[in-house]
Coordinates of C-alpha atoms and ligand atoms in Angstrom, one line a residue:
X222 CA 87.7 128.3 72.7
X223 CA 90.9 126.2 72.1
X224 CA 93.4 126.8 70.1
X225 CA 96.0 124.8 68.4
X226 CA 98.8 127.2 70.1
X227 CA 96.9 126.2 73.5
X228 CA 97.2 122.5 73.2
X229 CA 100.8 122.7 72.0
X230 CA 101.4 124.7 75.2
X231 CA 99.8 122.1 77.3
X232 CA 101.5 119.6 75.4
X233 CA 105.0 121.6 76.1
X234 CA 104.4 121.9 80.0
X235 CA 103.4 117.9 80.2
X236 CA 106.6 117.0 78.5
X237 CA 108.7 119.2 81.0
X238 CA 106.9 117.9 83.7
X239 CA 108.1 114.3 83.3
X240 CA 111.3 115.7 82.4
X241 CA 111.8 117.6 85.3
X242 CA 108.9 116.8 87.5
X243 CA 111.0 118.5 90.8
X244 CA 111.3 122.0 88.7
X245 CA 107.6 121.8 87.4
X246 CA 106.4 120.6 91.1
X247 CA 104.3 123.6 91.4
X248 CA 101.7 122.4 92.4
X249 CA 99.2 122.7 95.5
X250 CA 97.6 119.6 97.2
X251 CA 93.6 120.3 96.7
X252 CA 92.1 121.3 100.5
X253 CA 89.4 118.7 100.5
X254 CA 88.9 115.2 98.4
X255 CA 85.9 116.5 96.7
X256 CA 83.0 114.8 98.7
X257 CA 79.7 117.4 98.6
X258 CA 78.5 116.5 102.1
X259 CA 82.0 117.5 103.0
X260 CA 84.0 119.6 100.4
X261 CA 87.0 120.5 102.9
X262 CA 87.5 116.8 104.3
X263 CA 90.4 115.2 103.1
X264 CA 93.2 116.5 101.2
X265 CA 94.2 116.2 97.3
X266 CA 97.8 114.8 96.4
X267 CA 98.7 111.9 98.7
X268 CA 97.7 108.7 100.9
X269 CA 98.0 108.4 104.1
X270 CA 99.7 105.1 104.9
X271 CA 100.2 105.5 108.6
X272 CA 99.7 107.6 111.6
X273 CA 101.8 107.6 114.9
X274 CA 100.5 109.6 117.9
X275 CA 102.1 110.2 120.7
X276 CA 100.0 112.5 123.5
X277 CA 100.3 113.6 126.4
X278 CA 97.1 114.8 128.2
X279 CA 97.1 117.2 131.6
X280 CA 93.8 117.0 132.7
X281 CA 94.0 119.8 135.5
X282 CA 93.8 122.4 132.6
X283 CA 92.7 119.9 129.6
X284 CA 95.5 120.1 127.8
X285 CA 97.3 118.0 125.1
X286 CA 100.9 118.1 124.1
X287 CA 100.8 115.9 121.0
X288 CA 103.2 114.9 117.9
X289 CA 101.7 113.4 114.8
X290 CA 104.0 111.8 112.5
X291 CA 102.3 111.5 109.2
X292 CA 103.8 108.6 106.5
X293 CA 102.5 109.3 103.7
X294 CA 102.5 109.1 99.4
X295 CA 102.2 111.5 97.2
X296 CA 99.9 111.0 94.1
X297 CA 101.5 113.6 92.1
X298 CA 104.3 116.6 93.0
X299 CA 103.7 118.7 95.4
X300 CA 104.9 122.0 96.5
X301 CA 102.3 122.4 99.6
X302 CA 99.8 120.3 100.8
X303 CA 97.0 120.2 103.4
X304 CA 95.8 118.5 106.5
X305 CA 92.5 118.7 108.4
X306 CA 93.6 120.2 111.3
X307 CA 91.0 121.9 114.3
X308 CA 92.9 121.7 117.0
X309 CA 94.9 123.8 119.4
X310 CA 98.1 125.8 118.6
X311 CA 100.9 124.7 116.5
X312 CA 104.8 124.5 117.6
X313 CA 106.5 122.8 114.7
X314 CA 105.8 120.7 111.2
X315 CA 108.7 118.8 109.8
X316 CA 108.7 117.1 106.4
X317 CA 111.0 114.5 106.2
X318 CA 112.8 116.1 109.0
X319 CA 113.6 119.4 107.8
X320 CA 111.5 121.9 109.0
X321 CA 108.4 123.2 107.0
X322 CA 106.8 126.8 106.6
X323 CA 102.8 126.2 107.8
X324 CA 100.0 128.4 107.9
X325 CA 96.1 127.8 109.0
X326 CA 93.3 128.5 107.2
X327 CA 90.0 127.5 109.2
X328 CA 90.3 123.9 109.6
X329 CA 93.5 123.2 106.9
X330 CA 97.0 123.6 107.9
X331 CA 98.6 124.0 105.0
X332 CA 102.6 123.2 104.7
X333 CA 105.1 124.1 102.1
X334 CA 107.9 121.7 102.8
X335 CA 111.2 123.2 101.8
X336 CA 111.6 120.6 98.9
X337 CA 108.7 119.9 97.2
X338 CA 107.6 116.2 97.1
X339 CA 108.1 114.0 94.1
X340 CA 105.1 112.1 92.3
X341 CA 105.3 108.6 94.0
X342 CA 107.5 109.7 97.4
X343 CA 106.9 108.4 100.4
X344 CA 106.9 111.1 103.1
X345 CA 106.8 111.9 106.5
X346 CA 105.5 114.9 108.4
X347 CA 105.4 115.8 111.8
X348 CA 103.5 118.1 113.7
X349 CA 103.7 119.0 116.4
X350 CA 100.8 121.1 118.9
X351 CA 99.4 121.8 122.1
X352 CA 96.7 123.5 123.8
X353 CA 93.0 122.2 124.4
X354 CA 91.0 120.4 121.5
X355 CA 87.3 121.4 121.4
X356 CA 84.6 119.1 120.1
X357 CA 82.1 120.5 116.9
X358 CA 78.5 121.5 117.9
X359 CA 76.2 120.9 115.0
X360 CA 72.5 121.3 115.1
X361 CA 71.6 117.8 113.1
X362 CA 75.0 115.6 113.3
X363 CA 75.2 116.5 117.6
X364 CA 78.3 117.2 119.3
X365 CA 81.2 114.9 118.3
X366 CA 85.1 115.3 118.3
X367 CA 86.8 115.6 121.0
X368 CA 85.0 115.7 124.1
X369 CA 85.8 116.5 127.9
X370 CA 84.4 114.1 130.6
X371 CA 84.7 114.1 133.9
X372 CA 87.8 112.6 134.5
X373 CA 89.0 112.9 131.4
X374 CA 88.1 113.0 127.6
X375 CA 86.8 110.5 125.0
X376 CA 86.8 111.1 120.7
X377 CA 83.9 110.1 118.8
X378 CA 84.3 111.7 115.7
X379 CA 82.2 110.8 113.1
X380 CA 82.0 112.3 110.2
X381 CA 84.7 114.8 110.3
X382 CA 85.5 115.4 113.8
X383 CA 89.1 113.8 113.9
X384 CA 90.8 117.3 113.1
X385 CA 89.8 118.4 116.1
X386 CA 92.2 116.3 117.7
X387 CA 94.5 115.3 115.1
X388 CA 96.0 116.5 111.9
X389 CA 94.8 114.4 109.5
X390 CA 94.0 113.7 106.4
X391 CA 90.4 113.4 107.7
X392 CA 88.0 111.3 105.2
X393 CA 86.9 107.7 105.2
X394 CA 88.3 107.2 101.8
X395 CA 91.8 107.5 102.9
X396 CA 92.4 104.6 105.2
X397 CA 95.6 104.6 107.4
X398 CA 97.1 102.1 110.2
X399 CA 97.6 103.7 113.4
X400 CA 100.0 103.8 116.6
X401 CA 99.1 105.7 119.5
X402 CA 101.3 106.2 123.1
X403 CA 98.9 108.0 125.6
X404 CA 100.6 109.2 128.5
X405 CA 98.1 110.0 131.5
X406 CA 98.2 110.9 135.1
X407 CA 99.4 107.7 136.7
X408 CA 95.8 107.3 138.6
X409 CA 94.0 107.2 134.9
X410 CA 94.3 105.3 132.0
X411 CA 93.9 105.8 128.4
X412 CA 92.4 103.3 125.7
X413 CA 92.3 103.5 121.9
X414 CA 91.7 101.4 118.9
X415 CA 93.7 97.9 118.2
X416 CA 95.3 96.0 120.5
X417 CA 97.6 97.2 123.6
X418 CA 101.1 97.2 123.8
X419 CA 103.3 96.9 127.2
X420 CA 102.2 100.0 129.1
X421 CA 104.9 102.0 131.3
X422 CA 105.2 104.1 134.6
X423 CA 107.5 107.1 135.1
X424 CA 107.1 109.3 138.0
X425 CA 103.1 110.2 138.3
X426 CA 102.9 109.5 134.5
X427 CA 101.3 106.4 133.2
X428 CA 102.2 105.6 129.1
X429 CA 99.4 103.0 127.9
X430 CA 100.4 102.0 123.6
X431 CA 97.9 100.8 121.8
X432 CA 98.1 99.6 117.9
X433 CA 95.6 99.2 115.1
X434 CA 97.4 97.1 112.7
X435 CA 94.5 97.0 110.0
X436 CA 94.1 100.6 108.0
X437 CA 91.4 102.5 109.7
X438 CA 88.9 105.6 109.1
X439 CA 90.2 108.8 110.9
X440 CA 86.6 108.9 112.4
X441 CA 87.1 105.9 114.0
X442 CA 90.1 107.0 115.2
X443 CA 89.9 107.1 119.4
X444 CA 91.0 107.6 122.7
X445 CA 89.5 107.2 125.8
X446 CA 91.2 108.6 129.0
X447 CA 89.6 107.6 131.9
X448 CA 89.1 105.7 135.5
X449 CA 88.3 102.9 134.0
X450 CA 87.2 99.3 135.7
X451 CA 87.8 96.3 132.7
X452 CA 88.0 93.0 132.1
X453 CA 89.1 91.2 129.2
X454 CA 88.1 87.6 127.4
X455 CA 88.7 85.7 124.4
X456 CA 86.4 85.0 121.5
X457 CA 88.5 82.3 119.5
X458 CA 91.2 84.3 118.5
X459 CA 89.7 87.5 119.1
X460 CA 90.8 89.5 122.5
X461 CA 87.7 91.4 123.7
X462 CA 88.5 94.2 126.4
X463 CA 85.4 95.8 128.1
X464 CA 85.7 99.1 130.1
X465 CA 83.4 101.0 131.9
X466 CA 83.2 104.4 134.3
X467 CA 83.5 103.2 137.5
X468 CA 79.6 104.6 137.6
X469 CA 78.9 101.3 135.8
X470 CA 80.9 98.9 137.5
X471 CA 77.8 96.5 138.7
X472 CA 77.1 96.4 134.7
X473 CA 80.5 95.4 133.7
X474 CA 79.8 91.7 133.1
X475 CA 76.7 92.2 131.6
X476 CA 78.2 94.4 128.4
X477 CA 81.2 92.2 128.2
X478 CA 79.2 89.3 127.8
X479 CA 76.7 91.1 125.4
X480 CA 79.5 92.0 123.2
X481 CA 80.9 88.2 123.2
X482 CA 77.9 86.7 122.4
X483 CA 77.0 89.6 120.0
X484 CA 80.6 88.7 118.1
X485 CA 80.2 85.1 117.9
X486 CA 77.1 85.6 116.3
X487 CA 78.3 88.5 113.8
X488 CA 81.2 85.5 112.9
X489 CA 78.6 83.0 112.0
X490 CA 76.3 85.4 110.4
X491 CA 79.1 88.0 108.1
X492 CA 81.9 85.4 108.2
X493 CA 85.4 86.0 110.0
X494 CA 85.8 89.0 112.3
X495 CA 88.1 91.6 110.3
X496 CA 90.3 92.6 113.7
X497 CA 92.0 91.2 116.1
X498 CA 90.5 92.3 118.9
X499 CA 86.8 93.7 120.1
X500 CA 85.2 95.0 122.9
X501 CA 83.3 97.9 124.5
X502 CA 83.7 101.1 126.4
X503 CA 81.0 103.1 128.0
X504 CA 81.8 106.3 129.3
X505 CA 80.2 108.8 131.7
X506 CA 78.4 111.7 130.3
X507 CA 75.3 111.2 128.9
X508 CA 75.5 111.7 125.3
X509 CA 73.0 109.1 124.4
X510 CA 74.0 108.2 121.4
X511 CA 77.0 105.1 120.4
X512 CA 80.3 105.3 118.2
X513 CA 81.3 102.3 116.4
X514 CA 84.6 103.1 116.8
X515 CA 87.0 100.2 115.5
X516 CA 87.7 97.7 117.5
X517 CA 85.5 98.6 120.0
X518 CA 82.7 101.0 120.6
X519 CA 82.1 103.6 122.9
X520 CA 78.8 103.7 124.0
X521 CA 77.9 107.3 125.8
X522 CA 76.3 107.3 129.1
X523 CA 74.2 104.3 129.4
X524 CA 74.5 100.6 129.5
X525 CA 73.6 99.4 125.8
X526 CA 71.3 97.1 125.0
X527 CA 71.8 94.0 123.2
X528 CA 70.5 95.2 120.3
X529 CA 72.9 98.6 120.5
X530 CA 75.8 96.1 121.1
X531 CA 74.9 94.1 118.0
X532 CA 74.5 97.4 115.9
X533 CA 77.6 98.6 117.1
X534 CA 79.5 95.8 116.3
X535 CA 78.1 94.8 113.1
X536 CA 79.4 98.0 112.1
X537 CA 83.1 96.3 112.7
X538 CA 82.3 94.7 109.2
X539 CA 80.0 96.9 107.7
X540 CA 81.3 100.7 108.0
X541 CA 85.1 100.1 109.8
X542 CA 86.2 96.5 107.8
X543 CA 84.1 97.9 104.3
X544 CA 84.6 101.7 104.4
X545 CA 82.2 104.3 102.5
X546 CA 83.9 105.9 99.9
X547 CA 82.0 108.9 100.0
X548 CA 79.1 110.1 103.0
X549 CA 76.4 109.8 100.7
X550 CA 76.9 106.1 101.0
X551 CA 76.2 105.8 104.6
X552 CA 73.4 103.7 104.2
X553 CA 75.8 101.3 103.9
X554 CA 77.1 101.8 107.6
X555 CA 73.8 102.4 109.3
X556 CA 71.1 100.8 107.2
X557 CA 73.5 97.2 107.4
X558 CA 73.9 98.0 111.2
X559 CA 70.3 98.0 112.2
X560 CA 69.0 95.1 109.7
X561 CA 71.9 93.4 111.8
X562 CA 69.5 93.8 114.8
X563 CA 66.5 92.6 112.8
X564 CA 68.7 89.7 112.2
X565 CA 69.5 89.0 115.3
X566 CA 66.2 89.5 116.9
X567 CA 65.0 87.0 114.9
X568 CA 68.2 84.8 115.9
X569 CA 67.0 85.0 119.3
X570 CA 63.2 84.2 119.0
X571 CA 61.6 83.2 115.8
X572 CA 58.5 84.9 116.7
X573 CA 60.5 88.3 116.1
X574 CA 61.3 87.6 112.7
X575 CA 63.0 90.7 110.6
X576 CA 59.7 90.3 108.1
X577 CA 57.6 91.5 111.2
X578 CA 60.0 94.4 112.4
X579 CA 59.6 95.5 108.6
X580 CA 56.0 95.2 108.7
X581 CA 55.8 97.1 111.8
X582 CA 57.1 100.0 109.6
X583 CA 56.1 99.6 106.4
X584 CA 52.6 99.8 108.5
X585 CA 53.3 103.5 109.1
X586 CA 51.2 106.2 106.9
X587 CA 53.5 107.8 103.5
X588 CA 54.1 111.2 105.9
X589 CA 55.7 109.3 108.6
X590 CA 59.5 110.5 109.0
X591 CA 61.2 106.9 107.9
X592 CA 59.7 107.8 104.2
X593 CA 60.5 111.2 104.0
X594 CA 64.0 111.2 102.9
X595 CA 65.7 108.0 100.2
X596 CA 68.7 106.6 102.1
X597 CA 70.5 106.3 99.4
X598 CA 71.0 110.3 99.2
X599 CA 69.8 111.9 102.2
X600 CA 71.9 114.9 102.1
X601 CA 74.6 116.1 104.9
X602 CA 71.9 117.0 107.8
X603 CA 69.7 113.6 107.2
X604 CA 73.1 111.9 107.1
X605 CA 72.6 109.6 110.3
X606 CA 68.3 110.4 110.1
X607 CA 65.9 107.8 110.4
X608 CA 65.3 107.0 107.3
X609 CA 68.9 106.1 106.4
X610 CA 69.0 103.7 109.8
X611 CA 65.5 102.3 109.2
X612 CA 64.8 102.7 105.4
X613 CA 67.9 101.8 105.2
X614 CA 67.1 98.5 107.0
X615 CA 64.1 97.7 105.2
X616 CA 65.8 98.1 101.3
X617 CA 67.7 95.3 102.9
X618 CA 64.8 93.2 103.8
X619 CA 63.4 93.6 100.3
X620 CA 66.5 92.7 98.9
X621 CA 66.1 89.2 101.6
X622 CA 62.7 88.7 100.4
X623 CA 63.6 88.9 96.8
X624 CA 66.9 86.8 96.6
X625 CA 66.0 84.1 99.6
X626 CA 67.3 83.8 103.0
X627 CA 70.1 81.6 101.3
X628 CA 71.4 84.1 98.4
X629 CA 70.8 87.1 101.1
X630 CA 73.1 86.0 103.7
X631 CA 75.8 84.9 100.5
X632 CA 75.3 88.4 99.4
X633 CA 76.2 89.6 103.1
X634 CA 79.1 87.5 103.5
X635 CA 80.4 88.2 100.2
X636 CA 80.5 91.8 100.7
X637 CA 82.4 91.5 103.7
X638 CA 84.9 89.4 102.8
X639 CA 85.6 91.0 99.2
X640 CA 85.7 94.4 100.5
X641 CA 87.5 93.6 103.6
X642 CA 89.7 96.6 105.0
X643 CA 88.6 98.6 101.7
X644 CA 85.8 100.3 100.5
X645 CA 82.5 100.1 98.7
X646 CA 79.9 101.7 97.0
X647 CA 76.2 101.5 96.3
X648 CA 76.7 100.9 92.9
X649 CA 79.0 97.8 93.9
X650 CA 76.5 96.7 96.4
X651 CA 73.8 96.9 93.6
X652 CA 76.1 94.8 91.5
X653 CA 77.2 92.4 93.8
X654 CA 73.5 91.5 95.0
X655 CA 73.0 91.2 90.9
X656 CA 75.6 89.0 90.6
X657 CA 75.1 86.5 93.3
X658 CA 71.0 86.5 93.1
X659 CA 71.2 86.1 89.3
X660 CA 68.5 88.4 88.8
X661 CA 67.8 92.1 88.2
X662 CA 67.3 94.7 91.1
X663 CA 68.1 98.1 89.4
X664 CA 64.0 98.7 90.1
X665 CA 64.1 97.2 93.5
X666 CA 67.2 99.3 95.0
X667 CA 65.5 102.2 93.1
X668 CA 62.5 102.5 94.3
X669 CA 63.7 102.1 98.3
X670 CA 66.6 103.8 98.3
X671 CA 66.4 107.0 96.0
X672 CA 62.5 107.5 95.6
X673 CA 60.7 110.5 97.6
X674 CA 58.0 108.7 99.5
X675 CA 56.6 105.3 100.7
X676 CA 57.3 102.8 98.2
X677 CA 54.1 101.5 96.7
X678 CA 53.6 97.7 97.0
X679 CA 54.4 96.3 93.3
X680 CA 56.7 99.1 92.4
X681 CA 59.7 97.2 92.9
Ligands
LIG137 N1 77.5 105.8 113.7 C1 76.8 106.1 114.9 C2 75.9 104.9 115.1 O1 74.9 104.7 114.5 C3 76.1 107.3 115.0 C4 76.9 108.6 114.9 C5 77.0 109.5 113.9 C6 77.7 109.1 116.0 N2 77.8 110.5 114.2 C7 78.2 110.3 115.5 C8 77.9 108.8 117.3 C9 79.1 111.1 116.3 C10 78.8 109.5 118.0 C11 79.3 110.7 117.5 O2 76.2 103.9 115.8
ZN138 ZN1 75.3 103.0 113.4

């Protein structure tokens, strides 16, 4: 029931508010951004603008000492407000460098600075922590986070593994530039994302700075600490920096020159490369599985393939350049990644054309697994199934085979360079692929990407 004494109230508290919005800031930053595959990642009440780390990793007892420094703007006032935070013990927060109260409460630190923010401020908080990060065990997204190797450690934290190493305000919808200083034993080095800075030596420490100058996903957020052998090249403009375990030295060529000539055909075919730099990294332990981590991927334990590279780097424009605004929309990411290897297997030799690699699937009988879930909402444990990669792949060649090779690869381009360093949506994919084909494909995307089931022939 409402009442005309309850709206005058609400009425009453809305004036004060704008009166005094510091008095009224009573108000608590939600815990999570209010995405159902992941109701806790993210935080309510501010944008993150930038994030500077500066770490410091022991390996003898795999420890970090770490200070995050947070800038930040707050959507409306604030009197606490949340991180994601999973990682080891906490020393000190500071907002805007007065010290805060903080408490944790499973994987939120939660801070009451001692003035409450403003609607519109920007501010900064520091946290500072040390101890051992541990990396997330789940039965269908695997083990991601941060992860201990041999030598050292590597992060490769999708979906919502960056709080295990960082406080953060840990969802792809809240895009942030980054600065990292790494400081390693002086016989190991560290790499992240962007492009490196002037590295330094003091005593048996070794500092390595990198900077990602173009906002970012926290997922994509990395470092890699390591023994590592690299080499370096230029594509155009683009510096591309390969690294490898010093278990795949002998292969260290061959990747490098897989992900060059992998990039200079992801420029011609998406249009210009949204960072300034690219490359690869492949680690030791055996995880099996690649992390398109922005600028350049880590690939876990084996030497990729050129179709990996090409996935993995296609996901530079579609995934880290246009960023899902909410997980249901990976599709987006993984079904774009692997038509980009039907694309350029084709490149390569006509004979392998993407209409054949579709047929080779749309072959398979209604109960296979690629039909059982619709990419376009496959839930938080099908998140990065089969049918999102493949499915996903194929809703991209019906879209092809509908529009022409011409409109497709317009469509393609367009979305890249529209969206670039933002975010999309389905819908706005749907819209776009409207817009540019001229024609209507509410059926078409539909049927393949939200129907149980094979899609019949002539139902889209
Ligand atoms: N995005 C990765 C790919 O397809 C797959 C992936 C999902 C992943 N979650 C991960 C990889 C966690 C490493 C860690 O390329
Ligand atoms: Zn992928």
């Amino acid at each position: 029931m409402r009442t005309a004494g309850m709206a005058a109230t609400a009425m009453a508290a809305s004036v004060t508010l704008t009166a005094g919005a510091l008095a009224l800031a009573d108000v608590a930053g939600a815990p999570g951004v209010g995405d159902p595959y992941f109701p806790a990642s993210g935080n309510g009440g501010y944008n993150a603008l930038h994030y500077d780390v500066v770490l410091k990793y022991t390996p003898k007892t795999q420890t970090v000492a770490a200070t995050v420094t947070m800038t930040a703007r707050a959507g409306h006032p604030l009197r606490t407000f949340n991180l994601d935070f999973r990682g080891p013990r906490v020393t000190s927060v500071t907002v805007d460098g007065i010290r805060a109260a903080h408490t944790r409460d499973a994987g939120e630190l939660v801070i009451t600075p001692a003035v409450p923010l403003a609607r519109g401020e920007e501010f900064t908080t520091v946290v500072s922590y040390t101890g051992t990060p541990t990396s997330i065990q789940h039965g269908t997204l695997g083990t991601y986070g941060w992860i201990k190797t041999r030598e050292g450690a590597i992060v490769l934290a999708e979906p919502d593994g960056a709080s295990t190493w960082l406080p953060v305000n840990d969802h792809p919808s809240d895009k942030a530039t980054y600065d990292f200083t790494i400081t390693v034993p002086k016989h190991l080095k560290a790499l992240a994302n962007g492009e490196p800075l002037a590295p330094s030596l003091e005593g048996n420490w070794a500092t390595f700075r990198w900077r990602q100058p173009v906002a970012m996903a926290s997922y994509l957020a990395s470092v890699a600490i390591g023994k590592w052998e690299m080499t370096h090249g230029k594509v155009g403009d683009i510096t591309v920096i390969t690294a490898v375990d010093p278990k795949f030295k002998k292969s260290l060529t061959q990747v490098h020159r897989r992900t060059m000539r992998a990039l200079r055909w992801g420029r011609t075919t998406f249009g210009p490369y949204p960072f300034r730099t690219s490359g690869a990294i492949v680690d030791d332990p055996r995880l099996d599985y690649a992390l398109e981590t922005q600028d350049r991927p880590i690939y876990g334990g084996f030497v990729p393939s050129e179709d990996f590279v090409v996935h993995e780097l296609a996901h530079q424009w579609f995934g880290n350049s246009v960023t899902v605004r909410r997980w249901k929309d990976i599709w987006l990411n993984e079904g774009f990644a692997t038509y980009a290897e039907w694309m350029y297997r084709e490149h390569r030799s006509k004979k392998d054309s993407a209409a054949k690699t579709f047929r080779s699937y749309y072959r398979q009988p209604a109960k296979a697994p690629i039909f059982q879930t619709p990419p376009g909402a496959p839930g938080r444990e099908q998140m990065f199934g089969f049918p999102v990669y493949v499915r996903g792949a194929m809703t991209l060649h019906v879209l092809r085979q509908r529009v022409g090779d011409a409109k497709f690869r317009t469509i393609l381009k367009t979305w890249a360079a529209e969206r670039q360093g933002g975010h999309g949506t389905t819908e706005q994919f749907v819209a776009l692929s409207e817009r540019v084909s001229g024609k209507k494909l509410d059926k078409l995307f539909q049927v393949w990407l939200y129907k149980k089931g094979k899609p019949k022939r002539g139902s889209w």
